[in-house]
PDB file of C-alpha atoms in Angstrom:
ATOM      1  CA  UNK Z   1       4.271 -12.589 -32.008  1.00 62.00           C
ATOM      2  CA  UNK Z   2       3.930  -9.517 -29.899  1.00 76.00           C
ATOM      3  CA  UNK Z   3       0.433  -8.339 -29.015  1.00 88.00           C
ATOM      4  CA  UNK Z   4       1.688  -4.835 -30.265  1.00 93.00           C
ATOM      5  CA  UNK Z   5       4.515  -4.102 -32.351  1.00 94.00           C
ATOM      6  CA  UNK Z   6       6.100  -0.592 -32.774  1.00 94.00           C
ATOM      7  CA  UNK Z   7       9.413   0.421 -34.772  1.00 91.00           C
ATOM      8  CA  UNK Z   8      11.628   2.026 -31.613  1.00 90.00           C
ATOM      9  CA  UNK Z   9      13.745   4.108 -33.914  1.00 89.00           C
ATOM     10  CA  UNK Z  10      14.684   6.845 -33.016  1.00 93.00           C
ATOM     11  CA  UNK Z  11      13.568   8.918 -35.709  1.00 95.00           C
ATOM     12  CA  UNK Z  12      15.848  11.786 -36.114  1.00 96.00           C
ATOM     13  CA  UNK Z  13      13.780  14.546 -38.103  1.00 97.00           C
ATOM     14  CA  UNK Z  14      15.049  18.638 -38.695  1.00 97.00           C
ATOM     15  CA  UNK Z  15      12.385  20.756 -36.689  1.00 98.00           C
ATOM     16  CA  UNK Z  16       9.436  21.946 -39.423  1.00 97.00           C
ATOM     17  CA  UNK Z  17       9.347  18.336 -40.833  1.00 97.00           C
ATOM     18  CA  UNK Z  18       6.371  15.866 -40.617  1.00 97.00           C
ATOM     19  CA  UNK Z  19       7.263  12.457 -39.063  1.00 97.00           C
ATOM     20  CA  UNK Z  20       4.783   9.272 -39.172  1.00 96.00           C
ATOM     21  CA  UNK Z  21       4.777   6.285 -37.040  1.00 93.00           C
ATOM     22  CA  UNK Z  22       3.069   3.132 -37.391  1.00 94.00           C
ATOM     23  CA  UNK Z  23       1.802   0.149 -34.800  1.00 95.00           C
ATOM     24  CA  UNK Z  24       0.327  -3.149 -35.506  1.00 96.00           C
ATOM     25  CA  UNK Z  25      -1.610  -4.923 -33.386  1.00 94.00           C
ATOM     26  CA  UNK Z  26      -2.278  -9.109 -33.766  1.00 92.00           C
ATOM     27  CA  UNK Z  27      -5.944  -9.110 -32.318  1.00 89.00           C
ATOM     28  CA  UNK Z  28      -8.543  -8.447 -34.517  1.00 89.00           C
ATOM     29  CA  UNK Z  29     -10.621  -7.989 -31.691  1.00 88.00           C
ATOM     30  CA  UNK Z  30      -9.111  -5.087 -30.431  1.00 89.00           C
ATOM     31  CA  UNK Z  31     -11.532  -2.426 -29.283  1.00 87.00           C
ATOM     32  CA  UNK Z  32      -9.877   0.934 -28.231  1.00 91.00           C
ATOM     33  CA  UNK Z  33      -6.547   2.289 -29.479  1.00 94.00           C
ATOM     34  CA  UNK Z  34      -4.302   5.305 -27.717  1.00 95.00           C
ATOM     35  CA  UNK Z  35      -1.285   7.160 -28.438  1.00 97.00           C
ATOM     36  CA  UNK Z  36       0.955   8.172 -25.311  1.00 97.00           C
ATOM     37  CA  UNK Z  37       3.963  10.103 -25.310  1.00 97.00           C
ATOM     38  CA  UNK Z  38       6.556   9.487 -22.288  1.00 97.00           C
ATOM     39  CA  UNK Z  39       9.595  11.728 -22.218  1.00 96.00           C
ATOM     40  CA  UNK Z  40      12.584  10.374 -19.925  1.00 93.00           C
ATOM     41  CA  UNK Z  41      12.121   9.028 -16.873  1.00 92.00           C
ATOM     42  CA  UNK Z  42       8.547  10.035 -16.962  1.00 95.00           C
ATOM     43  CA  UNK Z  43       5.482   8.706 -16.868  1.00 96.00           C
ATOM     44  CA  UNK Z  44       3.369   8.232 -19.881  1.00 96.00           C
ATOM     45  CA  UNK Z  45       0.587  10.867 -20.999  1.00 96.00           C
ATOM     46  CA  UNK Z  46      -1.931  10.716 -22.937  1.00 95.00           C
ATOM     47  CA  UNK Z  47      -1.538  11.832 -26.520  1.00 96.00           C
ATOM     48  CA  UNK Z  48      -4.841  11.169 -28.004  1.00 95.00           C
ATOM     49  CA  UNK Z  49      -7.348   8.441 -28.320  1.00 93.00           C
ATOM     50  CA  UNK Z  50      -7.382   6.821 -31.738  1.00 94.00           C
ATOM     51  CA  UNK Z  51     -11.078   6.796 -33.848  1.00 89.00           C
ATOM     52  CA  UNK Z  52     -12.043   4.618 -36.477  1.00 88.00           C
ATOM     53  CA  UNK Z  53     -13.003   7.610 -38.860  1.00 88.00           C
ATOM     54  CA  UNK Z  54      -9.105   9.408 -37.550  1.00 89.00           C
ATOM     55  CA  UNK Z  55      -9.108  12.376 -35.716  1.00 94.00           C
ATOM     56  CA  UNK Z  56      -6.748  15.176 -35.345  1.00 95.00           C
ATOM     57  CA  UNK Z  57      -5.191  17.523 -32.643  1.00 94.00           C
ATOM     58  CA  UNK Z  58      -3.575  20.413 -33.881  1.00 96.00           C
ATOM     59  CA  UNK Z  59      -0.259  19.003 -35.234  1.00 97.00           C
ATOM     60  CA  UNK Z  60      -1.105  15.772 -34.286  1.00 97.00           C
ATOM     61  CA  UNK Z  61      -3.855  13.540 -36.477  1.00 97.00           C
ATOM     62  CA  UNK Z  62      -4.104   9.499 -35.747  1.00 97.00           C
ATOM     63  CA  UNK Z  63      -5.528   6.912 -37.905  1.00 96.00           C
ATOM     64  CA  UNK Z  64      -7.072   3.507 -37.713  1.00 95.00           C
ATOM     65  CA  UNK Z  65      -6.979   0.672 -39.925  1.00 94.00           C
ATOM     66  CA  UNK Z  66      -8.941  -2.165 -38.728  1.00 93.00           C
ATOM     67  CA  UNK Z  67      -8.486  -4.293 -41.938  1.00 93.00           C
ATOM     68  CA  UNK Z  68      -4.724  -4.045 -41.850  1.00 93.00           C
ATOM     69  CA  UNK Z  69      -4.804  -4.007 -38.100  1.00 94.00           C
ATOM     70  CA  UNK Z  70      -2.190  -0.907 -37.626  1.00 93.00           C
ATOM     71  CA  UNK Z  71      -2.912   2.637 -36.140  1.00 96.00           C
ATOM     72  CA  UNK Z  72      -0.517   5.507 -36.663  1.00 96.00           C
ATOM     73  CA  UNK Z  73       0.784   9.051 -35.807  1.00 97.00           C
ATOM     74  CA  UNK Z  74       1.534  11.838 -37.915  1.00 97.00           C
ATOM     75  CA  UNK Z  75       2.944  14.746 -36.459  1.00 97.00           C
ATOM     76  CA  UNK Z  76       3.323  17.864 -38.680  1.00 98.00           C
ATOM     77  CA  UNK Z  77       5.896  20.732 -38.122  1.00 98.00           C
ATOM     78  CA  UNK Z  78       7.762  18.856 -35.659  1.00 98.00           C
ATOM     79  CA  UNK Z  79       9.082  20.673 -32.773  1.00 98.00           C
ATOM     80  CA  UNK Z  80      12.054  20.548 -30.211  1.00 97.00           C
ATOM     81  CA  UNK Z  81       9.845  19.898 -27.485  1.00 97.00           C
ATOM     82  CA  UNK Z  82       7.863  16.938 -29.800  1.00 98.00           C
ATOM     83  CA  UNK Z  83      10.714  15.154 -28.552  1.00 98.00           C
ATOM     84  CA  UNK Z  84       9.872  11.897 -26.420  1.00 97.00           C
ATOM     85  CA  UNK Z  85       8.719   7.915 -26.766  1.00 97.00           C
ATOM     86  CA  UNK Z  86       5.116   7.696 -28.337  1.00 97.00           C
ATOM     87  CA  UNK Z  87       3.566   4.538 -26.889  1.00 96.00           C
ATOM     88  CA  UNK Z  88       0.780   2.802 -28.533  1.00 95.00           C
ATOM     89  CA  UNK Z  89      -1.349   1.354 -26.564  1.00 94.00           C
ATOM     90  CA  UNK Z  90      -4.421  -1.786 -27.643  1.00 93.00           C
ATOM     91  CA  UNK Z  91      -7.052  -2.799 -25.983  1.00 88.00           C
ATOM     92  CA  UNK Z  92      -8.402  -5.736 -26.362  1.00 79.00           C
ATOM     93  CA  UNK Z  93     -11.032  -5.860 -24.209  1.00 72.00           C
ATOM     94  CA  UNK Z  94      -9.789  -8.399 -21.581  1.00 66.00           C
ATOM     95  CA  UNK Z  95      -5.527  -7.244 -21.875  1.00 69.00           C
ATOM     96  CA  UNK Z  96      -4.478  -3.465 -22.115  1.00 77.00           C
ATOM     97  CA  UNK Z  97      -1.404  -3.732 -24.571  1.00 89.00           C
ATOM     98  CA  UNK Z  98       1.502  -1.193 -24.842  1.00 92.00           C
ATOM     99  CA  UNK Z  99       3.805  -1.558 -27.158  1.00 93.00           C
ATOM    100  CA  UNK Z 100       7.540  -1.267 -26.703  1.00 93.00           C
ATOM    101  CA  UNK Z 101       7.303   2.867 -28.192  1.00 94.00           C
ATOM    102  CA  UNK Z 102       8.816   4.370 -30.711  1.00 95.00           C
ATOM    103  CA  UNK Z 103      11.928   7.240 -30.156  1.00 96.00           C
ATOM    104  CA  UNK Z 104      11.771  10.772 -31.864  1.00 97.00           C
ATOM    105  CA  UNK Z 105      14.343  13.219 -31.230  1.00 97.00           C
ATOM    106  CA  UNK Z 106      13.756  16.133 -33.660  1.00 97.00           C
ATOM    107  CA  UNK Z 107      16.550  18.347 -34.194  1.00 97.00           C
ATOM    108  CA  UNK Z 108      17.515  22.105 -34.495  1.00 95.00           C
TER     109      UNK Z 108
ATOM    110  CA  UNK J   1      -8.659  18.191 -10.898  1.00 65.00           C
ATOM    111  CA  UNK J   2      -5.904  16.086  -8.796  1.00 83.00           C
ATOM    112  CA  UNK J   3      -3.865  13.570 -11.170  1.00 95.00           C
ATOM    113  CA  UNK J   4      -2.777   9.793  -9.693  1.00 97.00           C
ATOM    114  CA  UNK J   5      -1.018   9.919  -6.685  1.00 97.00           C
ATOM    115  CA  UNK J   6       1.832   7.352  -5.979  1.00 98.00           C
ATOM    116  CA  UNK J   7       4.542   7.282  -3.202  1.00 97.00           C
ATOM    117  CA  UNK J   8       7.040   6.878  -2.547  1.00 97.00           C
ATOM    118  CA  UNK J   9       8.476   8.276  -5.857  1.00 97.00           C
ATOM    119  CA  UNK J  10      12.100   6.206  -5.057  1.00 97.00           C
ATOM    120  CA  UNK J  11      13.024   3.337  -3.443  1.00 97.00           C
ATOM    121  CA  UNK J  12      15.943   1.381  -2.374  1.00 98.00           C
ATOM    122  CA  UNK J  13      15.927  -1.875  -0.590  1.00 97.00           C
ATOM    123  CA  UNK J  14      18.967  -4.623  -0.419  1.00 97.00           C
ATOM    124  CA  UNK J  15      17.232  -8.170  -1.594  1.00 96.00           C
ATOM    125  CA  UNK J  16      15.114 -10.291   0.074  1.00 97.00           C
ATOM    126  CA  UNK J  17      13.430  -7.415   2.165  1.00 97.00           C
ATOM    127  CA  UNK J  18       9.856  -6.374   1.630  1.00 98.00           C
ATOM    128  CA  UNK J  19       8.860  -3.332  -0.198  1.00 98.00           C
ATOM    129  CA  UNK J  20       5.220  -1.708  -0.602  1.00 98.00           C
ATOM    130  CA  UNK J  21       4.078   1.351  -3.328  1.00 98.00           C
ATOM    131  CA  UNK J  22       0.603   3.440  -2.822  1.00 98.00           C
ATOM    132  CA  UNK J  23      -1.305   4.512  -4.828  1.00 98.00           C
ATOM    133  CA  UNK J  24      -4.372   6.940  -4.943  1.00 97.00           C
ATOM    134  CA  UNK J  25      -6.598   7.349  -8.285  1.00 97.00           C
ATOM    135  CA  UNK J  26      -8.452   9.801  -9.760  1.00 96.00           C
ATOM    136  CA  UNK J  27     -11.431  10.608  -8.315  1.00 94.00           C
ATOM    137  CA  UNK J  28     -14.598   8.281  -9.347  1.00 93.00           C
ATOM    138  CA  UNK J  29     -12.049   6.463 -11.391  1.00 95.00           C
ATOM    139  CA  UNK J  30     -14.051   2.717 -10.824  1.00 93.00           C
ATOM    140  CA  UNK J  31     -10.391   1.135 -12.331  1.00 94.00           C
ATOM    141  CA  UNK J  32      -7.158   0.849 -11.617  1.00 95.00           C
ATOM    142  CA  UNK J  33      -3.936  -0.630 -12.744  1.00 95.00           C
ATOM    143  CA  UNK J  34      -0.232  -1.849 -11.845  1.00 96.00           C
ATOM    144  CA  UNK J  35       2.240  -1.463 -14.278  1.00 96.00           C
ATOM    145  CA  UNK J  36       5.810  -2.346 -14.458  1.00 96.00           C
ATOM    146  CA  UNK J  37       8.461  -0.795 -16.748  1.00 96.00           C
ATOM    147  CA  UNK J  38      11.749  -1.552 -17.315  1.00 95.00           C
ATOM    148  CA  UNK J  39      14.404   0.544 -19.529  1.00 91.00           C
ATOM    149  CA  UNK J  40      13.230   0.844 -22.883  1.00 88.00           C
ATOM    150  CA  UNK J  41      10.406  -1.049 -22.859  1.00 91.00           C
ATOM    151  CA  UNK J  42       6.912  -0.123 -22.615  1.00 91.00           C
ATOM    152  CA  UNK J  43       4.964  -0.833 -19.474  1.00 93.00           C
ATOM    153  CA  UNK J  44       3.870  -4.328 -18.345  1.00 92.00           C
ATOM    154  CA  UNK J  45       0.246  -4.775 -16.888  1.00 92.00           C
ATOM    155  CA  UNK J  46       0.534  -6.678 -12.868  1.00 95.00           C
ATOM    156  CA  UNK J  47      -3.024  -6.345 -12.154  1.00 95.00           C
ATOM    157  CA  UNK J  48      -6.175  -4.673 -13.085  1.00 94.00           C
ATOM    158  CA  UNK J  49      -9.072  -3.642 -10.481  1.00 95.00           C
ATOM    159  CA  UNK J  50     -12.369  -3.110 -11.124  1.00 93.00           C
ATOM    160  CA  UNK J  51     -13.369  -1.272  -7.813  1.00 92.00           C
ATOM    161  CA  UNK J  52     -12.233  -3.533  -5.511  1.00 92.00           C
ATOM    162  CA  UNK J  53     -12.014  -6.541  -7.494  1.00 92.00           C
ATOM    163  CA  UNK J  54      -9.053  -7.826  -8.857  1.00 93.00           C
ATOM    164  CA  UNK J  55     -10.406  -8.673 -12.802  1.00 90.00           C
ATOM    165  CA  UNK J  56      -7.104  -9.465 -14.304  1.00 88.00           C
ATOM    166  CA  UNK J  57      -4.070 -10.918 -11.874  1.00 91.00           C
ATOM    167  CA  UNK J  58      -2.964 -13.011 -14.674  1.00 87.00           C
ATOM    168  CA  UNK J  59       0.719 -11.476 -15.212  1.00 89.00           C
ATOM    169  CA  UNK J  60       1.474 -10.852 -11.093  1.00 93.00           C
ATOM    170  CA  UNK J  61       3.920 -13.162  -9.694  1.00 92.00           C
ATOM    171  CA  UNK J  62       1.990 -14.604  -6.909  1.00 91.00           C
ATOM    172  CA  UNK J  63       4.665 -16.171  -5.089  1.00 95.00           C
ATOM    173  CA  UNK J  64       6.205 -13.043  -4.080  1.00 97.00           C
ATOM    174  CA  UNK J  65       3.746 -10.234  -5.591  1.00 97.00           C
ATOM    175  CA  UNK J  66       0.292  -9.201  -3.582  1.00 97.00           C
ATOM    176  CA  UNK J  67      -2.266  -6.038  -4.057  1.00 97.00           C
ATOM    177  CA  UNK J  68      -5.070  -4.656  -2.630  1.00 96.00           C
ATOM    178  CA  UNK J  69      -7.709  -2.440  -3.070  1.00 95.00           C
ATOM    179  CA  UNK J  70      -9.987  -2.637  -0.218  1.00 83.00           C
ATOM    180  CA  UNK J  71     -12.319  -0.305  -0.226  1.00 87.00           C
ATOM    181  CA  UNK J  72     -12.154   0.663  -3.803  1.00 84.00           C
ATOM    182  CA  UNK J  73      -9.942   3.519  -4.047  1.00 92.00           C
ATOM    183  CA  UNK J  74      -6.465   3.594  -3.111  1.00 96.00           C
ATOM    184  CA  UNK J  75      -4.492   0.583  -3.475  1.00 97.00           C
ATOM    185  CA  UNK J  76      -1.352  -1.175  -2.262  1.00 97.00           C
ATOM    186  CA  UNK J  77       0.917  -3.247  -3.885  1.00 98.00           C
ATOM    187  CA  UNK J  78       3.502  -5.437  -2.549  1.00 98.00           C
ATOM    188  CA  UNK J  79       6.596  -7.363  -3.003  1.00 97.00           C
ATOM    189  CA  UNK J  80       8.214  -9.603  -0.323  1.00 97.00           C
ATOM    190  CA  UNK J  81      10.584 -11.156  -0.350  1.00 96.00           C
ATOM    191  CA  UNK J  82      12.404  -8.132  -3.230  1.00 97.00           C
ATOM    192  CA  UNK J  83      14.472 -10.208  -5.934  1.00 97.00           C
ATOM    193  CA  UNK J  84      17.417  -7.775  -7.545  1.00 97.00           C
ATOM    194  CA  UNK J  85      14.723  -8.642 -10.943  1.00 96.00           C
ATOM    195  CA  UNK J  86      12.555  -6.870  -9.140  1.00 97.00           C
ATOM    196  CA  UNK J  87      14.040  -3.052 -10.085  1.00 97.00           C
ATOM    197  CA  UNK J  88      12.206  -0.885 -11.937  1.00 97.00           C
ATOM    198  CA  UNK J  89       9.200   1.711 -12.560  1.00 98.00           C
ATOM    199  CA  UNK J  90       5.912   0.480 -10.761  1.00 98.00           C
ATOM    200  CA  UNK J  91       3.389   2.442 -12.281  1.00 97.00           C
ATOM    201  CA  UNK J  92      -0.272   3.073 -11.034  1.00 97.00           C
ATOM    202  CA  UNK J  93      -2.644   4.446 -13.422  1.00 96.00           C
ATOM    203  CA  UNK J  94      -6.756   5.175 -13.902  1.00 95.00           C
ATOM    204  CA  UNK J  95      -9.958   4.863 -15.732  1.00 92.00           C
ATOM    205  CA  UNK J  96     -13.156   5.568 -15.935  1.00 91.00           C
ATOM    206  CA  UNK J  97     -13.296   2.010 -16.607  1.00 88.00           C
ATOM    207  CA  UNK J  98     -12.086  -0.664 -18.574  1.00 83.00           C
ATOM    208  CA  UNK J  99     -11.257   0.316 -22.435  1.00 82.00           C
ATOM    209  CA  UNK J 100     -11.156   4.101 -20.977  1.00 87.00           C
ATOM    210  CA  UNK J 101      -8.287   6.082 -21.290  1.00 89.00           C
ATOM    211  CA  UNK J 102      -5.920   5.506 -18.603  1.00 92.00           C
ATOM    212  CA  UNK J 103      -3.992   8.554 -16.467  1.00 94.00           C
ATOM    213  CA  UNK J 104      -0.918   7.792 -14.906  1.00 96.00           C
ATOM    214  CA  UNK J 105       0.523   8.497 -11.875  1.00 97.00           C
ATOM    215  CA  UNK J 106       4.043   9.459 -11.486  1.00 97.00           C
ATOM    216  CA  UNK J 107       5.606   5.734 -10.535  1.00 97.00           C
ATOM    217  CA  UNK J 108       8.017   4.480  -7.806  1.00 98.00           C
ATOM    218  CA  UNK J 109      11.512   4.020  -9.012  1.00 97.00           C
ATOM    219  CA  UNK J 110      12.576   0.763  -6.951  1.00 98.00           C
ATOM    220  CA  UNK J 111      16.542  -0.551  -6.841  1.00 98.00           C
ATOM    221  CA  UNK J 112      16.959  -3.358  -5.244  1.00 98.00           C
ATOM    222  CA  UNK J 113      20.986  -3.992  -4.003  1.00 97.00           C
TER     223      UNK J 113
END
């Protein structure tokens, strides 16, 4: 089993629409959790970190859930430009995980 | 505030010839990583430095792989002899330190003929 595991997609969502994405992780260990986004032949960027009590960035709000071991994304009124591979990346304090990221294209 | 530096941004070797990437952090970032990414898949840790210190080497293919970080800031990794395996993104990225979030540099888009 994969230290991180991410459906790629691609999720094909109208613009307006609110999109969620989920990532589990196998250690329970795990100490620090990040989102990334990484548009083609880029490198990735940092989203936003990922706190135990969720946080939000404008459109953007990430949640933890240590007992089920999965963090997630959800991205409200979706843009053109929201377009791009979200990475989720796990730390478990002695390996820096990424998972394989998951494809959005949102759409006229 | 200057991002990760990296050069060069492409390169193409034929097999069997050595290749090296560079890599400059962020300032008064103490760590820094090696990263390999192939098409579709999310990067691959090589090595992880804690100032100069290598602290995780565990996934770098010794026999033909080598890095360095002597005096703590930039760093220098290696491949010799190049296998055509060997294309793909070799990213360097940054951190405060370990657990911190990490800023990537650009990468160095390697084909190897």
């Amino acid at each position: 089993r994969k230290e991180v595991e991410q459906d790629p997609g691609p999720f094909n969502v109208p613009e307006g629409a609110t999109v969620a994405f989920n990532c589990t992780y196998s250690n329970s260990a795990s100490q620090s959790f990040f989102w990334y986004r990484q548009d083609c032949r880029k490198e990735p960027k940092l989203l936003m970190s990922v706190y135990s009590s969720g946080n939000e960035d404008g459109r953007f709000t990430a949640q933890l859930n240590r007992a089920s071991q999965y963090i997630s994304l959800l991205i409200r009124d979706s843009k053109l430009s929201d377009s791009a591979t979200y990475l989720c990346v796990v730390n478990s304090g002695y390996a820096l995980n990424f998972g394989k990221g998951t494809s959005l294209l949102v759409t006229p | 505030e200057a991002g990760v530096v990296q050069s060069p941004r492409y390169k193409i070797i034929e097999k069997k010839q050595p290749v090296a990437f560079w890599c400059n952090p962020i300032s008064g970032h103490n760590t820094l990583y090696w990263y390999l990414q192939n098409l579709g898949q999310g990067p691959e840790l090589l090595i992880r430095y804690e100032n100069e210190e290598a602290v995780d080497d565990s996934q770098l293919p010794k026999d033909r792989f080598s890095a360095e970080r002597l005096k703590g800031v930039d760093s220098t990794l290696k491949i010799q002899p190049a296998e055509l395996g060997d294309s793909a993104v070799y990213l360097c990225a940054s951190s405060l330190g370990t657990g911190e979030a990490q800023y990537f540099g650009p990468g160095t888009r390697l084909l190897v003929l």
